[in-house]
Coordinates of C-alpha atoms in Angstrom, one line a residue:
Chain A
M1 CA -5.7 20.5 -7.6
I2 CA -3.9 18.9 -10.6
R3 CA -6.1 16.1 -11.8
T4 CA -4.4 14.9 -14.9
L5 CA -0.9 14.9 -16.4
D6 CA -2.0 17.4 -19.0
E7 CA -3.2 19.7 -16.2
M8 CA 0.3 19.3 -14.7
V9 CA 1.8 20.4 -18.0
D10 CA -0.4 23.4 -18.0
V11 CA 0.7 24.4 -14.5
V12 CA 4.3 24.1 -15.5
L13 CA 3.8 26.2 -18.7
S14 CA 2.3 28.9 -16.6
F15 CA 5.4 29.3 -14.5
R16 CA 7.3 32.5 -15.0
K17 CA 10.6 30.8 -14.9
K18 CA 11.7 28.2 -17.4
H19 CA 13.6 25.5 -15.6
R20 CA 16.9 24.3 -17.0
L21 CA 17.8 20.6 -17.6
A22 CA 21.3 19.4 -17.4
V23 CA 21.4 16.3 -19.5
A24 CA 24.3 13.9 -18.9
W25 CA 25.8 12.4 -22.1
A26 CA 23.0 13.4 -24.4
H27 CA 24.2 11.2 -27.2
D28 CA 21.2 9.1 -28.2
N29 CA 18.3 10.1 -30.3
N30 CA 16.0 8.9 -27.6
T31 CA 17.1 11.5 -25.1
I32 CA 17.5 14.3 -27.6
E33 CA 14.0 13.7 -28.9
A34 CA 12.5 13.9 -25.4
V35 CA 14.5 16.9 -24.4
G36 CA 13.9 18.6 -27.8
N37 CA 10.2 18.0 -27.4
A38 CA 10.2 19.7 -24.0
V39 CA 12.2 22.7 -25.1
I40 CA 10.2 23.2 -28.3
N41 CA 7.0 23.1 -26.3
G42 CA 8.3 25.7 -23.9
L43 CA 8.4 23.4 -20.9
A44 CA 12.1 23.8 -20.1
E45 CA 15.5 24.9 -21.3
A46 CA 18.3 22.4 -21.7
V47 CA 22.0 22.0 -21.5
L48 CA 23.3 18.9 -23.3
I49 CA 26.6 17.6 -21.9
G50 CA 28.8 15.3 -24.0
H51 CA 30.8 15.3 -27.3
K52 CA 29.5 18.3 -29.1
K53 CA 30.0 16.8 -32.6
E54 CA 28.1 13.6 -31.6
I55 CA 25.2 15.7 -30.1
I56 CA 24.9 17.9 -33.2
R57 CA 25.0 14.8 -35.5
T58 CA 22.2 13.2 -33.5
C59 CA 20.1 16.4 -33.5
E60 CA 20.4 16.6 -37.3
A61 CA 19.5 12.9 -37.6
E62 CA 16.4 13.7 -35.6
S63 CA 15.7 16.9 -37.6
I64 CA 16.0 19.0 -34.4
D65 CA 17.6 22.4 -34.6
Y66 CA 20.5 22.0 -32.1
S67 CA 20.7 25.8 -31.6
I68 CA 17.7 25.5 -29.2
F69 CA 20.1 23.8 -26.7
T70 CA 23.2 24.9 -24.9
I71 CA 25.8 22.2 -25.6
T72 CA 28.7 21.7 -23.3
E73 CA 31.7 19.5 -24.1
S74 CA 32.6 16.7 -21.8
K75 CA 35.1 13.9 -21.9
N76 CA 33.1 10.8 -21.2
E77 CA 29.8 9.6 -19.6
I78 CA 31.2 9.7 -16.1
T79 CA 32.5 13.3 -16.3
A80 CA 29.3 14.3 -18.1
S81 CA 27.2 12.9 -15.2
Q82 CA 29.4 14.7 -12.7
E83 CA 29.2 18.0 -14.6
A84 CA 25.4 17.7 -14.9
V85 CA 25.1 17.2 -11.1
S86 CA 27.6 20.0 -10.4
M87 CA 25.5 22.3 -12.6
V88 CA 22.4 21.9 -10.4
K89 CA 24.5 22.2 -7.3
T90 CA 25.8 25.6 -8.4
G91 CA 22.5 26.7 -9.7
E92 CA 23.5 26.8 -13.4
A93 CA 20.7 24.3 -14.0
D94 CA 17.6 23.1 -12.0
I95 CA 17.2 19.5 -13.0
V96 CA 19.5 16.6 -13.8
M97 CA 18.6 14.2 -16.5
K98 CA 20.2 10.9 -17.5
G99 CA 21.2 10.5 -21.2
L100 CA 23.1 7.6 -22.7
V101 CA 24.9 6.6 -19.5
S102 CA 24.2 3.5 -17.5
T103 CA 22.0 4.0 -14.5
D104 CA 24.6 2.9 -12.0
K105 CA 27.2 5.3 -13.3
F106 CA 24.7 8.1 -13.4
L107 CA 23.4 7.5 -9.9
K108 CA 27.0 7.3 -8.6
A109 CA 27.4 10.9 -9.5
V110 CA 24.0 11.8 -8.0
M111 CA 24.8 10.0 -4.8
D112 CA 28.5 11.0 -4.4
K113 CA 29.0 12.0 -0.8
E114 CA 30.9 15.2 -1.5
N115 CA 29.8 16.3 -4.9
G116 CA 26.4 14.6 -5.2
I117 CA 22.9 16.0 -4.5
M118 CA 21.4 13.6 -2.0
K119 CA 19.6 15.1 1.0
P120 CA 21.6 14.2 4.1
G121 CA 20.7 10.7 5.3
A122 CA 17.9 10.4 2.7
V123 CA 16.7 7.2 1.1
L124 CA 17.0 7.1 -2.7
S125 CA 13.7 6.0 -4.2
Y126 CA 11.3 6.6 -7.1
V127 CA 7.8 7.8 -7.3
C128 CA 5.6 7.7 -10.4
A129 CA 2.3 9.4 -11.1
V130 CA 0.3 7.1 -13.3
Q131 CA -2.8 8.1 -15.4
I132 CA -5.1 5.4 -16.6
P133 CA -8.4 5.9 -18.3
S134 CA -10.0 3.2 -16.1
Y135 CA -9.2 4.9 -12.8
H136 CA -11.0 8.0 -11.6
K137 CA -7.8 9.9 -10.6
L138 CA -4.1 9.9 -10.8
L139 CA -2.4 7.1 -9.0
F140 CA 1.0 7.6 -7.3
I141 CA 3.0 4.4 -7.1
T142 CA 6.3 3.5 -5.5
D143 CA 8.9 2.1 -6.0
P144 CA 9.1 0.8 -9.5
A145 CA 12.8 1.5 -10.1
V146 CA 15.3 1.8 -7.3
I147 CA 14.8 -0.3 -4.1
P148 CA 14.5 -4.0 -4.7
F149 CA 13.3 -5.1 -1.3
P150 CA 12.6 -2.1 0.9
D151 CA 13.0 -2.5 4.7
L152 CA 10.7 -0.7 7.1
D153 CA 12.7 2.5 7.1
Q154 CA 12.8 2.5 3.3
K155 CA 9.1 1.9 3.1
I156 CA 8.4 4.8 5.4
A157 CA 10.6 7.0 3.2
M158 CA 8.8 5.8 0.1
A159 CA 5.5 6.6 1.6
E160 CA 6.7 10.0 2.6
Y161 CA 8.0 10.8 -0.8
A162 CA 4.7 9.7 -2.4
I163 CA 2.7 11.8 0.1
E164 CA 4.9 14.8 -0.6
M165 CA 4.4 14.4 -4.3
A166 CA 0.6 14.0 -3.9
N167 CA 0.6 17.1 -1.8
T168 CA 2.4 19.0 -4.6
F169 CA -0.5 18.0 -6.9
G170 CA -2.9 19.6 -4.3
I171 CA -4.0 16.4 -2.6
E172 CA -3.8 17.5 1.0
K173 CA -4.4 14.1 2.7
P174 CA -3.8 11.4 0.2
R175 CA -5.1 7.9 0.8
V176 CA -2.1 5.6 1.0
A177 CA -2.7 1.9 0.3
L178 CA 0.1 -0.5 1.4
I179 CA -0.2 -3.2 -1.2
G180 CA -0.1 -6.9 -0.4
A181 CA -1.7 -10.1 -1.7
S182 CA -4.2 -10.1 1.2
E183 CA -5.5 -7.8 3.8
K184 CA -4.5 -10.1 6.7
I185 CA -1.5 -9.7 9.0
S186 CA 0.7 -12.8 9.1
R187 CA 3.9 -13.3 11.0
H188 CA 5.1 -15.2 7.9
S189 CA 4.7 -12.0 5.8
E190 CA 7.3 -9.5 6.8
N191 CA 5.6 -6.9 4.6
S192 CA 2.3 -7.3 6.4
I193 CA 4.2 -6.7 9.7
H194 CA 5.9 -3.6 8.2
Y195 CA 2.5 -2.3 7.0
A196 CA 0.8 -2.7 10.4
V197 CA 3.7 -0.8 12.0
M198 CA 3.4 2.0 9.4
C199 CA -0.4 2.3 9.9
K200 CA 0.1 2.8 13.6
M201 CA 2.8 5.4 12.9
A202 CA 0.4 7.2 10.6
E203 CA -2.3 7.0 13.3
R204 CA 0.1 8.4 15.9
G205 CA 1.3 11.2 13.5
Q206 CA 4.7 9.8 13.0
I207 CA 3.9 9.6 9.3
K208 CA 2.1 12.8 8.5
N209 CA -0.6 14.2 6.1
C210 CA -2.1 10.9 5.0
I211 CA -4.8 8.3 5.5
M212 CA -2.9 5.0 5.5
D213 CA -4.1 1.4 5.5
G214 CA -2.6 -1.9 4.7
P215 CA -2.0 -4.6 3.8
L216 CA -4.7 -4.3 1.2
D217 CA -4.9 -6.0 -2.2
I218 CA -5.3 -3.8 -5.3
F219 CA -9.0 -4.5 -5.4
L220 CA -9.6 -3.2 -1.9
A221 CA -7.3 -0.3 -2.6
C222 CA -8.9 0.9 -5.8
D223 CA -12.3 -0.7 -6.2
R224 CA -15.1 0.4 -3.9
K225 CA -17.2 -2.6 -4.9
S226 CA -14.6 -5.0 -3.6
Q227 CA -14.6 -3.3 -0.3
E228 CA -18.4 -3.7 0.0
L229 CA -18.0 -7.3 -1.1
K230 CA -15.2 -8.2 1.3
Q231 CA -16.5 -6.2 4.2
V232 CA -13.0 -5.1 5.1
D233 CA -13.2 -2.0 7.3
T234 CA -10.7 0.3 5.6
P235 CA -10.5 4.1 5.4
I236 CA -9.1 3.8 1.8
C237 CA -12.6 3.0 0.5
G238 CA -11.4 1.9 -2.9
D239 CA -10.2 5.5 -3.5
A240 CA -6.4 5.2 -3.1
D241 CA -4.2 8.0 -4.2
I242 CA -1.0 6.2 -3.5
L243 CA 0.0 2.5 -3.9
L244 CA 3.1 1.5 -2.0
F245 CA 4.4 -1.9 -3.2
P246 CA 6.4 -4.4 -1.2
S247 CA 9.1 -4.7 -3.8
L248 CA 10.5 -3.4 -7.0
E249 CA 9.5 -6.6 -8.8
S250 CA 5.9 -6.2 -7.9
C251 CA 5.7 -2.5 -8.6
N252 CA 7.6 -2.4 -11.9
P253 CA 5.5 -5.0 -13.7
F254 CA 2.4 -3.3 -12.3
Y255 CA 3.1 0.0 -14.0
K256 CA 4.5 -1.5 -17.2
G257 CA 1.3 -3.6 -17.4
L258 CA -0.7 -0.4 -17.1
M259 CA 1.4 1.4 -19.8
L260 CA 1.1 -1.5 -22.2
F261 CA -2.4 -2.9 -21.7
A262 CA -4.4 -0.1 -20.0
G263 CA -3.5 2.9 -22.1
G264 CA -1.5 4.4 -19.2
E265 CA 0.8 7.4 -19.2
L266 CA 3.2 8.3 -16.4
A267 CA 5.4 10.9 -14.9
G268 CA 8.1 9.6 -12.6
L269 CA 11.0 10.9 -10.7
I270 CA 13.9 9.9 -8.4
R271 CA 13.3 11.1 -4.8
G272 CA 15.7 11.7 -2.0
T273 CA 17.7 14.3 -3.9
S274 CA 17.8 18.0 -3.2
K275 CA 17.1 18.7 -6.9
P276 CA 14.9 16.8 -9.3
V277 CA 16.5 14.0 -11.1
V278 CA 14.9 12.6 -14.3
L279 CA 15.7 9.0 -15.0
M280 CA 13.4 7.1 -17.3
S281 CA 13.3 3.9 -19.3
R282 CA 14.1 4.2 -23.1
S283 CA 10.9 2.3 -23.8
E284 CA 8.7 4.8 -22.1
K285 CA 6.1 6.4 -24.4
K286 CA 7.0 9.8 -25.9
K287 CA 4.3 11.5 -24.0
S288 CA 5.4 9.9 -20.7
K289 CA 8.9 11.2 -21.2
Y290 CA 7.4 14.7 -21.7
Y291 CA 5.4 14.3 -18.5
C292 CA 8.5 13.2 -16.6
I293 CA 10.3 16.4 -17.6
A294 CA 7.2 18.4 -16.7
L295 CA 7.0 16.7 -13.3
A296 CA 10.7 17.6 -12.7
C297 CA 9.9 21.2 -13.5
L298 CA 6.9 21.2 -11.2
L299 CA 9.0 20.0 -8.3
A300 CA 11.9 22.3 -9.2
E301 CA 9.5 25.2 -9.0
R302 CA 8.1 24.1 -5.6
N303 CA 11.7 23.4 -4.5
I304 CA 11.0 19.9 -3.3
Chain B
M1 CA -19.5 -1.7 34.0
L2 CA -18.1 -3.0 37.2
K3 CA -16.5 -0.7 39.8
K4 CA -16.0 -3.0 42.6
L5 CA -14.9 -6.6 42.8
D6 CA -17.8 -7.4 45.1
E7 CA -20.1 -6.6 42.2
I8 CA -19.1 -10.0 40.7
R9 CA -21.4 -11.4 43.3
T10 CA -24.4 -10.1 41.3
I11 CA -23.2 -11.8 38.1
I12 CA -23.0 -15.2 39.7
A13 CA -26.1 -14.7 42.0
N14 CA -28.6 -16.5 39.7
E15 CA -26.2 -19.2 38.6
P16 CA -26.1 -22.8 40.0
V17 CA -23.4 -22.9 42.7
K18 CA -20.1 -24.2 41.3
K19 CA -18.0 -27.0 42.8
L20 CA -14.4 -26.0 43.7
V21 CA -11.8 -28.6 44.4
L22 CA -9.0 -27.4 46.7
A23 CA -5.8 -29.4 46.1
A24 CA -3.8 -30.1 49.3
A25 CA -6.5 -28.4 51.3
N26 CA -4.5 -28.5 54.6
D27 CA -3.6 -24.9 54.2
H28 CA -4.6 -22.1 56.5
D29 CA -5.0 -19.2 54.0
S30 CA -6.7 -20.9 51.1
L31 CA -8.9 -23.1 53.2
S32 CA -10.2 -20.2 55.3
A33 CA -11.0 -18.3 52.1
V34 CA -12.8 -21.3 50.5
L35 CA -14.8 -21.9 53.7
R36 CA -15.9 -18.3 53.8
A37 CA -16.9 -18.5 50.1
A38 CA -18.8 -21.7 50.9
K39 CA -20.6 -20.1 53.8
D40 CA -21.6 -17.2 51.5
G41 CA -23.0 -19.7 49.0
I42 CA -20.4 -18.9 46.3
V43 CA -19.0 -22.4 45.9
I44 CA -19.4 -26.0 47.1
P45 CA -15.9 -27.1 48.2
I46 CA -14.3 -30.5 47.8
L47 CA -11.3 -30.7 50.0
V48 CA -8.5 -33.0 49.0
G49 CA -5.6 -33.5 51.5
D50 CA -4.8 -34.6 55.0
K51 CA -8.2 -35.0 56.6
E52 CA -7.2 -34.5 60.2
A53 CA -5.1 -31.4 59.3
I54 CA -8.0 -30.0 57.3
Q55 CA -10.5 -30.5 60.1
N56 CA -8.1 -28.9 62.6
I57 CA -7.6 -25.8 60.5
A58 CA -11.3 -25.5 59.8
S59 CA -12.2 -25.7 63.5
S60 CA -9.5 -23.2 64.3
Y61 CA -11.5 -20.7 62.2
G62 CA -14.7 -21.9 63.7
Y63 CA -16.1 -23.7 60.7
D64 CA -18.1 -27.0 61.0
I65 CA -17.1 -29.0 57.9
S66 CA -18.9 -32.2 58.7
D67 CA -21.2 -31.7 55.7
L68 CA -18.4 -31.1 53.2
R69 CA -16.8 -33.7 50.9
I70 CA -13.3 -34.4 52.1
V71 CA -11.0 -36.8 50.2
H72 CA -8.3 -38.0 52.5
E73 CA -4.9 -38.1 50.9
P74 CA -1.9 -37.0 53.0
D75 CA 0.6 -37.2 50.1
T76 CA 0.7 -33.8 48.4
E77 CA 1.4 -34.9 44.9
K78 CA -1.3 -37.5 45.0
A79 CA -3.7 -35.1 46.5
V80 CA -3.0 -32.7 43.6
E81 CA -3.5 -35.5 41.1
I82 CA -6.8 -36.4 42.6
A83 CA -8.0 -32.8 42.5
V84 CA -6.9 -32.3 38.9
K85 CA -8.6 -35.5 37.9
M86 CA -11.8 -34.4 39.5
A87 CA -11.6 -31.2 37.5
S88 CA -10.9 -33.0 34.2
S89 CA -13.7 -35.5 34.8
K90 CA -16.0 -32.6 35.4
Q91 CA -16.7 -33.4 39.1
A92 CA -15.4 -30.0 39.9
E93 CA -15.7 -26.7 37.9
I94 CA -12.9 -24.8 39.6
L95 CA -9.4 -25.9 40.8
M96 CA -7.6 -24.1 43.6
K97 CA -4.1 -24.5 44.9
G98 CA -3.7 -25.3 48.6
K99 CA -0.5 -26.2 50.4
V100 CA 1.5 -27.1 47.3
G101 CA 4.1 -25.5 45.2
T102 CA 2.9 -23.9 42.0
S103 CA 5.2 -26.0 39.8
T104 CA 3.8 -29.2 41.3
L105 CA 0.3 -28.1 40.6
L106 CA 1.0 -26.9 37.1
K107 CA 2.8 -30.2 36.3
S108 CA -0.4 -32.0 37.1
V109 CA -2.5 -29.5 35.2
L110 CA -0.4 -30.0 32.1
N111 CA -0.4 -33.8 32.4
R112 CA -1.1 -35.1 28.9
E113 CA -3.3 -38.0 30.0
W114 CA -5.5 -36.7 32.8
G115 CA -4.6 -33.0 33.1
L116 CA -6.5 -29.9 32.1
R117 CA -4.9 -29.1 28.7
T118 CA -7.1 -27.5 26.1
G119 CA -4.5 -26.6 23.6
K120 CA -4.7 -23.0 24.7
L121 CA -1.9 -21.2 26.4
L122 CA -2.2 -20.8 30.1
S123 CA -2.2 -17.2 31.2
H124 CA -2.6 -15.2 34.4
F125 CA -5.5 -12.7 34.6
A126 CA -5.6 -10.2 37.4
L127 CA -8.6 -7.9 38.0
F128 CA -8.0 -4.8 40.0
E129 CA -10.3 -2.5 42.0
V130 CA -8.4 0.8 42.2
E131 CA -10.1 3.7 43.8
T132 CA -8.6 6.2 41.4
Y133 CA -9.9 4.5 38.3
H134 CA -13.6 4.6 37.1
K135 CA -14.0 0.9 36.7
L136 CA -12.3 -2.5 37.3
I137 CA -9.2 -2.9 35.3
A138 CA -7.7 -6.2 34.2
V139 CA -3.9 -6.7 33.8
T140 CA -2.3 -9.6 32.0
D141 CA 0.1 -11.4 32.2
V142 CA 1.9 -10.7 35.4
A143 CA 2.7 -14.2 36.6
M144 CA 2.7 -17.0 34.0
N145 CA 4.3 -16.0 30.7
I146 CA 7.7 -14.5 31.0
A147 CA 8.4 -12.8 27.7
P148 CA 5.4 -13.6 25.4
N149 CA 6.0 -13.4 21.6
L150 CA 3.4 -12.1 19.3
Q151 CA 1.5 -15.4 19.0
E152 CA 1.5 -15.8 22.8
K153 CA 0.3 -12.2 23.2
I154 CA -2.6 -13.0 20.9
A155 CA -3.4 -16.1 23.0
I156 CA -3.2 -14.1 26.2
I157 CA -5.5 -11.5 24.8
N158 CA -8.0 -14.1 23.7
N159 CA -8.0 -15.8 27.1
S160 CA -8.6 -12.5 28.8
I161 CA -11.3 -11.3 26.4
D162 CA -13.3 -14.5 27.0
C163 CA -13.0 -13.8 30.7
L164 CA -14.1 -10.2 30.4
H165 CA -17.1 -11.1 28.2
K166 CA -18.2 -13.4 31.1
L167 CA -17.9 -10.5 33.4
G168 CA -20.5 -8.7 31.2
I169 CA -18.1 -6.4 29.3
A170 CA -19.3 -6.9 25.7
L171 CA -16.5 -5.1 23.9
P172 CA -13.5 -4.8 26.2
K173 CA -11.0 -2.1 25.4
V174 CA -7.5 -3.5 25.4
A175 CA -4.4 -1.2 25.8
V176 CA -1.2 -2.8 24.6
L177 CA 1.3 -1.2 27.0
G178 CA 4.6 0.3 26.0
A179 CA 7.0 2.9 27.5
V180 CA 5.8 5.3 24.8
E181 CA 2.7 5.7 22.6
M182 CA 4.8 6.1 19.5
V183 CA 6.0 3.2 17.4
N184 CA 9.7 2.8 17.9
E185 CA 11.7 0.2 15.9
N186 CA 14.1 -0.3 18.8
M187 CA 11.3 -1.2 21.3
S188 CA 9.8 -4.5 20.2
A189 CA 6.8 -4.0 22.5
T190 CA 5.7 -1.1 20.4
L191 CA 6.0 -3.1 17.2
D192 CA 3.9 -5.9 18.6
A193 CA 1.4 -3.4 19.8
A194 CA 1.0 -2.0 16.3
L195 CA 0.5 -5.5 14.9
L196 CA -2.0 -6.4 17.5
S197 CA -4.0 -3.3 16.7
K198 CA -4.0 -4.0 13.0
M199 CA -5.0 -7.6 13.5
N200 CA -7.9 -6.4 15.6
Q201 CA -9.0 -4.0 12.8
R202 CA -8.8 -6.9 10.4
D203 CA -10.9 -9.1 12.6
Q204 CA -8.0 -11.5 13.3
I205 CA -8.5 -10.8 17.0
K206 CA -12.2 -10.5 17.7
G207 CA -14.5 -9.3 20.4
C208 CA -12.6 -6.3 21.6
I209 CA -11.0 -3.0 20.6
I210 CA -7.2 -3.0 20.7
D211 CA -5.0 0.0 20.7
G212 CA -1.3 0.3 21.3
P213 CA 1.3 1.2 21.9
L214 CA 0.0 3.3 24.8
A215 CA 2.0 4.4 27.7
F216 CA 0.5 3.6 31.1
D217 CA -0.6 7.2 31.6
N218 CA -2.5 7.6 28.3
A219 CA -4.0 4.1 28.7
V220 CA -5.8 5.0 31.9
S221 CA -6.2 8.8 31.7
V222 CA -8.3 10.6 29.1
E223 CA -6.6 13.8 30.0
S224 CA -3.2 12.4 29.5
A225 CA -4.2 11.0 26.1
R226 CA -5.8 14.3 25.1
H227 CA -2.7 16.1 26.2
K228 CA -0.6 13.9 23.9
G229 CA -3.1 14.3 21.0
I230 CA -3.8 10.6 20.8
K231 CA -7.0 9.7 19.0
S232 CA -8.0 6.3 20.5
E233 CA -11.2 4.6 21.6
V234 CA -9.2 2.8 24.2
A235 CA -7.0 5.6 25.7
G236 CA -8.3 6.6 29.1
D237 CA -11.0 3.9 29.2
T238 CA -9.0 0.7 29.2
D239 CA -10.6 -2.5 30.5
L240 CA -7.5 -4.7 29.9
L241 CA -3.8 -3.8 30.1
L242 CA -1.6 -6.1 28.1
M243 CA 1.9 -6.2 29.6
P244 CA 5.0 -6.4 27.4
D245 CA 6.6 -8.9 29.8
I246 CA 6.4 -10.4 33.3
E247 CA 8.8 -7.9 34.8
V248 CA 6.7 -4.9 33.9
G249 CA 3.5 -6.9 34.8
N250 CA 4.7 -8.0 38.2
V251 CA 6.0 -4.6 39.3
L252 CA 2.7 -3.0 38.2
Y253 CA 0.7 -5.6 40.0
K254 CA 2.7 -5.1 43.2
S255 CA 2.8 -1.4 43.0
L256 CA -1.0 -1.3 42.6
V257 CA -1.4 -3.4 45.7
F258 CA 1.2 -1.8 47.9
F259 CA 1.1 1.8 46.8
A260 CA -2.4 2.3 45.4
K261 CA -4.0 -0.1 48.0
A262 CA -5.8 -1.8 45.2
K263 CA -7.9 -4.9 45.7
V264 CA -7.2 -7.7 43.4
A265 CA -8.7 -11.0 42.2
S266 CA -6.8 -13.3 39.9
V267 CA -7.2 -16.5 38.0
I268 CA -5.3 -18.8 35.6
L269 CA -7.0 -19.0 32.3
G270 CA -6.6 -21.4 29.4
A271 CA -7.1 -24.7 31.2
A272 CA -10.2 -26.8 31.1
V273 CA -11.4 -25.1 34.3
P274 CA -10.3 -21.8 35.9
I275 CA -7.5 -22.2 38.4
V276 CA -7.2 -20.2 41.5
L277 CA -3.5 -20.0 42.1
T278 CA -2.9 -17.2 44.5
S279 CA 0.4 -16.7 46.3
R280 CA 0.9 -16.8 50.0
S281 CA 1.5 -13.1 50.0
D282 CA -2.0 -12.4 48.7
S283 CA -4.5 -11.4 51.4
E284 CA -7.3 -13.7 52.5
Q285 CA -9.7 -11.2 50.8
A286 CA -7.8 -11.5 47.5
K287 CA -8.2 -15.3 47.7
Y288 CA -11.9 -14.9 48.4
D289 CA -12.3 -12.5 45.5
S290 CA -10.3 -14.8 43.3
I291 CA -12.7 -17.6 44.1
M292 CA -15.6 -15.4 43.2
L293 CA -13.9 -14.4 39.9
A294 CA -13.2 -18.0 39.1
T295 CA -16.8 -18.8 39.7
A296 CA -17.9 -16.1 37.2
V297 CA -15.3 -17.4 34.7
S298 CA -16.4 -21.0 35.0
R299 CA -19.8 -20.1 33.6
K300 CA -20.6 -21.2 30.1
Q301 CA -20.2 -18.6 27.5
Q302 CA -23.4 -16.5 27.3

């Protein structure tokens, strides 16, 4: 079982094959630094797509030897995104990564019906493995980045992605806490209704490989003492592996708070695609960016 | 655990005998059932209606009712009003429908000034004795609420749970019925079932164990539940079946009676007193058993 993000890196470094990143419009120092770091440490290989001159200039400014990359010329950010996606489709690369291109343009290429890499009928979402010194294990959270207000089907997909990722880390039956402000069901809270339905689906085997409960607040999900105090009968037992949030606006500040105030690190990835897609915020820590790429390699190796 | 309706007799055996007021008592079927129950010491009847007609019917069945309290009121609506007022003023502990339409009776029951409102939802509770099941099984709601929403389903469950507690079932097992045991977004009954289960787990519905959705077969058969791989405390051992709506409920009720030759007792819950509101098509025995059930229900909570 992978218990920390560094253990995950070790697992990736032990792979025989080095996975290849196709980076769309790798024009900014931020992207080049992150990719360079991964390549130099032997995590992955990289193809940088964009204006060759600009890429080389940026590498020099960052004091990175550009010869460690394969550089491919492309006209603009849109064609660069399309080419990056097409490279993983043809098998020339294993992972797509976003460079200095806006998220919506980048995702348009990923989600393109004919040339994109979405799994048929899949929901596009985001799962993040978060490591915080104050919690006794990795915490997988969803969705901090893609779906603003998930409906029931989207929540089910989010849960399944997070479960699948936890499985990849060797957690066979992760404990999934469906996060709300209270543990009660209320007809005024659509989320609580969705959660009750999902719990029953998990009980009936319609959502597999997990122990699910919700609504639960974060205390009940992650703190055993709270459970004893509140006397809520939940199989999560303050030992959650996965936190599913009701909205992007609750999940995103949660993880950013952990990064900023709780010394957290993360590894996050787009889900719903047939190949791993790395999409991360520029303000992410250097180490977290490294972990994101490592996570993409792990999933590429396992082919999920 | 009760296997036969007649065992309700043992529950009420050591209780003070309850007063039952029969509204518009000049009715063959209900009067004969009431008089038989009175003879067996189950209830003390108060008969409201046309006195002469009541006496004629009683004597046609060979009962001497000279000792019984009879309130003469030939007008049906007035007779009902008197009977309901007796119940609301605690002179009677059970109300029963005689020769009067259900809507007329319920209108009086729901009268805001002198009716039997408690703020609870009125619901129908039917208790079946089926030879092929290992205990009595309750079914709700087959007659009052047409298409209950989630809040109404909660109220119906709460009414029924209270009643089952009074029948000595400490932690009744409630199966929320669906066409399938899986949650299906297109079948609202299965969604409500999931919510009711979770609310039960969270103690928002107390005093019972709820599971659902369960299809009828896995609700009442352990083997069927095992076959489907359902892990449930309720499956195969259900005390109460919650119906998704009145159509399903009514058809189940009637198929149990006609095809499975089940015996049934039923009562209306949620009013200040239990109401025996059997239909003309119910057998005399069903009316008698319903009176017995109402007597058990009218006991104070233990």
